[in-house]
PDB file of C-alpha atoms in Angstrom:
ATOM      1  CA  MET A1299     222.703  62.526 -41.623  1.00  0.00           C
ATOM      2  CA  HIS A1300     220.995  62.196 -38.236  1.00  0.00           C
ATOM      3  CA  LEU A1301     224.281  62.638 -36.394  1.00  0.00           C
ATOM      4  CA  ARG A1302     225.049  65.862 -38.245  1.00  0.00           C
ATOM      5  CA  SER A1303     221.617  67.428 -37.487  1.00  0.00           C
ATOM      6  CA  ALA A1304     221.938  66.379 -33.834  1.00  0.00           C
ATOM      7  CA  TRP A1305     225.338  68.117 -33.647  1.00  0.00           C
ATOM      8  CA  VAL A1306     223.874  71.305 -35.201  1.00  0.00           C
ATOM      9  CA  ALA A1307     220.930  71.190 -32.760  1.00  0.00           C
ATOM     10  CA  LEU A1308     223.341  71.043 -29.816  1.00  0.00           C
ATOM     11  CA  ALA A1309     225.923  73.541 -31.107  1.00  0.00           C
ATOM     12  CA  LEU A1310     223.552  76.244 -32.354  1.00  0.00           C
ATOM     13  CA  PRO A1311     222.309  77.391 -28.916  1.00  0.00           C
ATOM     14  CA  ALA A1312     225.898  77.594 -27.643  1.00  0.00           C
ATOM     15  CA  LEU A1313     226.971  79.680 -30.654  1.00  0.00           C
ATOM     16  CA  LEU A1314     223.990  82.029 -30.254  1.00  0.00           C
ATOM     17  CA  ALA A1315     224.681  82.452 -26.545  1.00  0.00           C
ATOM     18  CA  ALA A1316     228.293  83.425 -27.286  1.00  0.00           C
ATOM     19  CA  CYS A1317     227.116  86.159 -29.670  1.00  0.00           C
ATOM     20  CA  ALA A1318     224.479  87.554 -27.353  1.00  0.00           C
ATOM     21  CA  GLN A1319     225.042  90.971 -25.776  1.00  0.00           C
ATOM     22  CA  PRO A1320     225.408  90.972 -21.994  1.00  0.00           C
ATOM     23  CA  GLN A1321     222.251  92.151 -20.272  1.00  0.00           C
ATOM     24  CA  ARG A1322     222.399  95.175 -17.993  1.00  0.00           C
ATOM     25  CA  ALA A1323     221.297  94.724 -14.451  1.00  0.00           C
ATOM     26  CA  VAL A1324     218.048  96.407 -13.483  1.00  0.00           C
ATOM     27  CA  GLU A1325     218.701  99.429 -11.273  1.00  0.00           C
ATOM     28  CA  THR A1326     217.273  98.888  -7.827  1.00  0.00           C
ATOM     29  CA  SER A1327     216.963 101.321  -4.987  1.00  0.00           C
ATOM     30  CA  ARG A1328     219.204 100.987  -1.967  1.00  0.00           C
ATOM     31  CA  ARG A1329     216.515 102.623   0.184  1.00  0.00           C
ATOM     32  CA  PRO A1330     213.002 101.292   0.683  1.00  0.00           C
ATOM     33  CA  VAL A1331     210.192 102.226  -1.680  1.00  0.00           C
ATOM     34  CA  TYR A1332     206.770 101.617  -0.156  1.00  0.00           C
ATOM     35  CA  ALA A1333     203.612 100.729  -2.082  1.00  0.00           C
ATOM     36  CA  ILE A1334     201.773 103.724  -0.607  1.00  0.00           C
ATOM     37  CA  ASP A1335     204.295 106.010  -2.351  1.00  0.00           C
ATOM     38  CA  MET A1336     203.116 104.748  -5.731  1.00  0.00           C
ATOM     39  CA  ILE A1337     199.345 105.087  -5.205  1.00  0.00           C
ATOM     40  CA  GLY A1338     197.388 108.110  -6.425  1.00  0.00           C
ATOM     41  CA  ALA A1339     199.346 109.239  -9.479  1.00  0.00           C
ATOM     42  CA  ALA A1340     197.564 111.168 -12.196  1.00  0.00           C
ATOM     43  CA  LYS A1341     196.761 109.107 -15.268  1.00  0.00           C
ATOM     44  CA  SER A1342     198.618 111.620 -17.465  1.00  0.00           C
ATOM     45  CA  CYS A1343     201.769 113.308 -16.154  1.00  0.00           C
ATOM     46  CA  THR A1344     204.634 114.575 -18.290  1.00  0.00           C
ATOM     47  CA  VAL A1345     207.798 115.832 -16.591  1.00  0.00           C
ATOM     48  CA  ASP A1346     211.558 115.837 -17.264  1.00  0.00           C
ATOM     49  CA  ASP A1347     212.479 113.281 -14.616  1.00  0.00           C
ATOM     50  CA  ASN A1348     215.746 113.800 -12.715  1.00  0.00           C
ATOM     51  CA  PRO A1349     216.824 117.129 -14.270  1.00  0.00           C
ATOM     52  CA  ARG A1350     220.474 118.212 -14.072  1.00  0.00           C
ATOM     53  CA  LEU A1351     220.843 120.277 -10.903  1.00  0.00           C
ATOM     54  CA  ILE A1352     223.630 122.801 -10.369  1.00  0.00           C
ATOM     55  CA  ASP A1353     224.339 124.060  -6.845  1.00  0.00           C
ATOM     56  CA  GLY A1354     223.675 127.773  -6.505  1.00  0.00           C
ATOM     57  CA  ARG A1355     221.495 127.904  -9.620  1.00  0.00           C
ATOM     58  CA  GLU A1356     217.785 127.673 -10.274  1.00  0.00           C
ATOM     59  CA  THR A1357     216.785 124.757 -12.493  1.00  0.00           C
ATOM     60  CA  MET A1358     213.584 125.105 -14.518  1.00  0.00           C
ATOM     61  CA  ALA A1359     211.394 122.018 -14.819  1.00  0.00           C
ATOM     62  CA  PRO A1360     208.258 121.964 -16.976  1.00  0.00           C
ATOM     63  CA  MET A1361     205.382 119.717 -15.888  1.00  0.00           C
ATOM     64  CA  THR A1362     202.091 118.893 -17.610  1.00  0.00           C
ATOM     65  CA  VAL A1363     199.319 117.070 -15.766  1.00  0.00           C
ATOM     66  CA  VAL A1364     195.696 116.221 -16.482  1.00  0.00           C
ATOM     67  CA  ASN A1365     193.571 117.196 -13.480  1.00  0.00           C
ATOM     68  CA  ASP A1366     191.959 113.911 -12.516  1.00  0.00           C
ATOM     69  CA  GLY A1367     192.614 114.210  -8.785  1.00  0.00           C
ATOM     70  CA  GLY A1368     196.046 112.541  -8.871  1.00  0.00           C
ATOM     71  CA  TRP A1369     199.579 113.851  -8.296  1.00  0.00           C
ATOM     72  CA  CYS A1370     202.354 114.414 -10.801  1.00  0.00           C
ATOM     73  CA  ALA A1371     205.921 113.941  -9.544  1.00  0.00           C
ATOM     74  CA  LEU A1372     209.367 115.310 -10.346  1.00  0.00           C
ATOM     75  CA  ARG A1373     212.265 113.150  -9.118  1.00  0.00           C
ATOM     76  CA  VAL A1374     215.548 114.826  -8.138  1.00  0.00           C
ATOM     77  CA  ALA A1375     218.646 113.449  -6.434  1.00  0.00           C
ATOM     78  CA  ARG A1376     222.182 114.172  -5.378  1.00  0.00           C
ATOM     79  CA  PRO A1377     224.944 112.168  -7.080  1.00  0.00           C
ATOM     80  CA  GLY A1378     224.823 108.506  -6.205  1.00  0.00           C
ATOM     81  CA  PRO A1379     221.752 108.757  -6.509  1.00  0.00           C
ATOM     82  CA  GLU A1380     220.947 109.914  -3.007  1.00  0.00           C
ATOM     83  CA  PRO A1381     217.904 111.877  -1.826  1.00  0.00           C
ATOM     84  CA  PHE A1382     218.221 115.402  -0.497  1.00  0.00           C
ATOM     85  CA  ASP A1383     217.824 115.889   3.256  1.00  0.00           C
ATOM     86  CA  ALA A1384     214.974 118.380   2.859  1.00  0.00           C
ATOM     87  CA  GLY A1385     213.058 120.493   0.397  1.00  0.00           C
ATOM     88  CA  LEU A1386     211.837 123.957   1.402  1.00  0.00           C
ATOM     89  CA  LEU A1387     208.968 125.506  -0.523  1.00  0.00           C
ATOM     90  CA  SER A1388     210.213 129.036  -1.268  1.00  0.00           C
ATOM     91  CA  ALA A1389     207.344 129.963  -3.636  1.00  0.00           C
ATOM     92  CA  ARG A1390     203.985 128.268  -3.150  1.00  0.00           C
ATOM     93  CA  ALA A1391     201.695 126.957  -5.849  1.00  0.00           C
ATOM     94  CA  GLU A1392     198.535 129.061  -6.086  1.00  0.00           C
ATOM     95  CA  ASN A1393     196.292 126.368  -7.530  1.00  0.00           C
ATOM     96  CA  GLY A1394     197.609 123.115  -6.117  1.00  0.00           C
ATOM     97  CA  ARG A1395     199.360 121.329  -3.276  1.00  0.00           C
ATOM     98  CA  VAL A1396     203.074 120.476  -3.196  1.00  0.00           C
ATOM     99  CA  TYR A1397     204.537 117.608  -1.167  1.00  0.00           C
ATOM    100  CA  VAL A1398     208.335 117.032  -0.974  1.00  0.00           C
ATOM    101  CA  HIS A1399     209.483 113.646   0.348  1.00  0.00           C
ATOM    102  CA  SER A1400     212.027 110.869  -0.144  1.00  0.00           C
ATOM    103  CA  VAL A1401     211.059 107.823  -2.177  1.00  0.00           C
ATOM    104  CA  GLY A1402     213.880 105.325  -2.475  1.00  0.00           C
ATOM    105  CA  ASP A1403     217.078 106.975  -3.704  1.00  0.00           C
ATOM    106  CA  TYR A1404     215.292 110.121  -4.895  1.00  0.00           C
ATOM    107  CA  THR A1405     213.580 113.193  -3.493  1.00  0.00           C
ATOM    108  CA  ARG A1406     210.157 113.341  -5.055  1.00  0.00           C
ATOM    109  CA  ILE A1407     208.316 116.645  -5.517  1.00  0.00           C
ATOM    110  CA  ASP A1408     204.599 115.904  -5.935  1.00  0.00           C
ATOM    111  CA  TYR A1409     202.126 118.459  -7.304  1.00  0.00           C
ATOM    112  CA  THR A1410     198.362 117.888  -7.012  1.00  0.00           C
ATOM    113  CA  PRO A1411     196.144 120.489  -8.720  1.00  0.00           C
ATOM    114  CA  LEU A1412     193.072 121.761  -6.900  1.00  0.00           C
ATOM    115  CA  PRO A1413     189.835 120.059  -8.025  1.00  0.00           C
ATOM    116  CA  GLY A1414     188.411 121.658 -11.152  1.00  0.00           C
ATOM    117  CA  PHE A1415     191.478 123.835 -11.844  1.00  0.00           C
ATOM    118  CA  SER A1416     192.968 124.080 -15.321  1.00  0.00           C
ATOM    119  CA  GLY A1417     195.596 126.568 -16.476  1.00  0.00           C
ATOM    120  CA  THR A1418     199.134 127.383 -15.393  1.00  0.00           C
ATOM    121  CA  ASP A1419     200.725 127.276 -11.969  1.00  0.00           C
ATOM    122  CA  SER A1420     204.270 127.334 -10.622  1.00  0.00           C
ATOM    123  CA  PHE A1421     206.230 126.792  -7.433  1.00  0.00           C
ATOM    124  CA  THR A1422     209.865 126.796  -6.305  1.00  0.00           C
ATOM    125  CA  VAL A1423     211.606 124.296  -3.999  1.00  0.00           C
ATOM    126  CA  ARG A1424     215.019 124.843  -2.370  1.00  0.00           C
ATOM    127  CA  LEU A1425     216.833 121.557  -1.836  1.00  0.00           C
ATOM    128  CA  LEU A1426     219.079 120.998   1.185  1.00  0.00           C
ATOM    129  CA  PRO A1427     221.970 120.591   1.728  1.00  0.00           C
ATOM    130  CA  GLY A1428     223.304 123.194  -0.645  1.00  0.00           C
ATOM    131  CA  SER A1429     221.584 126.043  -2.410  1.00  0.00           C
ATOM    132  CA  THR A1430     220.019 124.258  -5.359  1.00  0.00           C
ATOM    133  CA  THR A1431     216.530 125.429  -6.311  1.00  0.00           C
ATOM    134  CA  VAL A1432     214.019 123.923  -8.709  1.00  0.00           C
ATOM    135  CA  LYS A1433     211.286 126.068 -10.254  1.00  0.00           C
ATOM    136  CA  VAL A1434     208.467 123.931 -11.590  1.00  0.00           C
ATOM    137  CA  ASN A1435     206.190 125.493 -14.220  1.00  0.00           C
ATOM    138  CA  VAL A1436     202.980 123.462 -14.335  1.00  0.00           C
ATOM    139  CA  THR A1437     200.391 123.261 -17.091  1.00  0.00           C
ATOM    140  CA  VAL A1438     197.182 121.717 -15.774  1.00  0.00           C
ATOM    141  CA  GLN A1439     194.827 120.358 -18.402  1.00  0.00           C
ATOM    142  CA  PRO A1440     191.154 119.769 -17.605  1.00  0.00           C
ATOM    143  CA  GLY A1441     190.235 116.192 -16.911  1.00  0.00           C
ATOM    144  CA  ALA A1442     187.489 114.078 -15.494  1.00  0.00           C
ATOM    145  CA  ALA A1443     186.939 114.785 -11.837  1.00  0.00           C
ATOM    146  CA  ALA A1444     188.000 112.087  -9.460  1.00  0.00           C
ATOM    147  CA  VAL A1445     185.174 109.627  -9.053  1.00  0.00           C
ATOM    148  CA  THR A1446     183.949 109.505  -5.485  1.00  0.00           C
ATOM    149  CA  PRO A1447     180.928 107.587  -4.276  1.00  0.00           C
ATOM    150  CA  ALA A1448     177.924 109.789  -3.618  1.00  0.00           C
ATOM    151  CA  ALA A1449     177.369 110.328   0.057  1.00  0.00           C
ATOM    152  CA  ALA A1450     174.119 108.874   1.294  1.00  0.00           C
ATOM    153  CA  PRO A1451     171.953 111.447   3.038  1.00  0.00           C
ATOM    154  CA  VAL A1452     172.205 111.074   6.760  1.00  0.00           C
ATOM    155  CA  ALA A1453     168.982 111.453   8.719  1.00  0.00           C
ATOM    156  CA  PRO A1454     169.358 113.598  11.823  1.00  0.00           C
ATOM    157  CA  ARG A1455     169.401 111.645  15.063  1.00  0.00           C
ATOM    158  CA  VAL A1456     166.368 112.385  17.176  1.00  0.00           C
ATOM    159  CA  ALA A1457     166.255 111.431  20.822  1.00  0.00           C
ATOM    160  CA  PRO A1458     163.304 109.213  21.753  1.00  0.00           C
ATOM    161  CA  PRO A1459     160.480 111.038  23.556  1.00  0.00           C
ATOM    162  CA  PRO A1460     160.471 110.783  27.353  1.00  0.00           C
ATOM    163  CA  PRO A1461     158.086 108.191  28.792  1.00  0.00           C
ATOM    164  CA  ASP A1462     154.570 109.557  29.337  1.00  0.00           C
ATOM    165  CA  THR A1463     153.418 108.850  32.885  1.00  0.00           C
ATOM    166  CA  LYS A1464     149.805 109.553  31.953  1.00  0.00           C
ATOM    167  CA  ALA A1465     149.777 107.073  29.074  1.00  0.00           C
ATOM    168  CA  ALA A1466     146.814 104.751  28.708  1.00  0.00           C
ATOM    169  CA  THR A1467     147.384 101.167  29.848  1.00  0.00           C
ATOM    170  CA  PRO A1468     145.217  98.290  28.633  1.00  0.00           C
ATOM    171  CA  GLN A1469     143.144  96.501  31.297  1.00  0.00           C
ATOM    172  CA  ARG A1470     141.522  93.130  31.414  1.00  0.00           C
ATOM    173  CA  GLY A1471     138.341  92.878  29.538  1.00  0.00           C
ATOM    174  CA  GLY A1472     139.422  95.201  26.722  1.00  0.00           C
ATOM    175  CA  THR A1473     138.871  98.496  28.530  1.00  0.00           C
ATOM    176  CA  THR A1474     141.479 101.162  28.880  1.00  0.00           C
ATOM    177  CA  ARG A1475     142.189 102.961  32.119  1.00  0.00           C
ATOM    178  CA  ARG A1476     144.354 106.039  32.641  1.00  0.00           C
ATOM    179  CA  ALA A1477     147.162 105.880  35.177  1.00  0.00           C
ATOM    180  CA  ARG A1478     146.984 108.390  38.029  1.00  0.00           C
TER     181      ARG A1478
END
């Protein structure tokens, strides 16, 4: 009886391992991704990441972000994936800032709404090489303002008064005599 249960204890893990599905490798970037590229994201950002781009056509990309002072990013890439060489802003956002840069194997298009703004905004980026354009329609929802420490009031710097040549100087015996 003990021999049979020992055999089952040894054979069971091998049988389960044979039935297991092979695990897919985690996709890693061939280009560096720096920690600074990941800091400052909005707490709530919804975007169709890596939309299908067609050269010579404008691709629409909806984006929704809560305005808490952080950025919301759309990732795009050429086949491979490989980042685009450049992104030209052909229509500016009226109520936010747009920053196009490479992060790893992707070109990342960051949108940061202006403080206190809520509503709709849009911008268009032309990606190079080629003639692919991406129009991003942004919905900015109100959010808590970014928390910044209150600035301490700074007292104005005042120069010390010039020395007074006619100042009183103490003398021996507790009397005071004026300098001439």
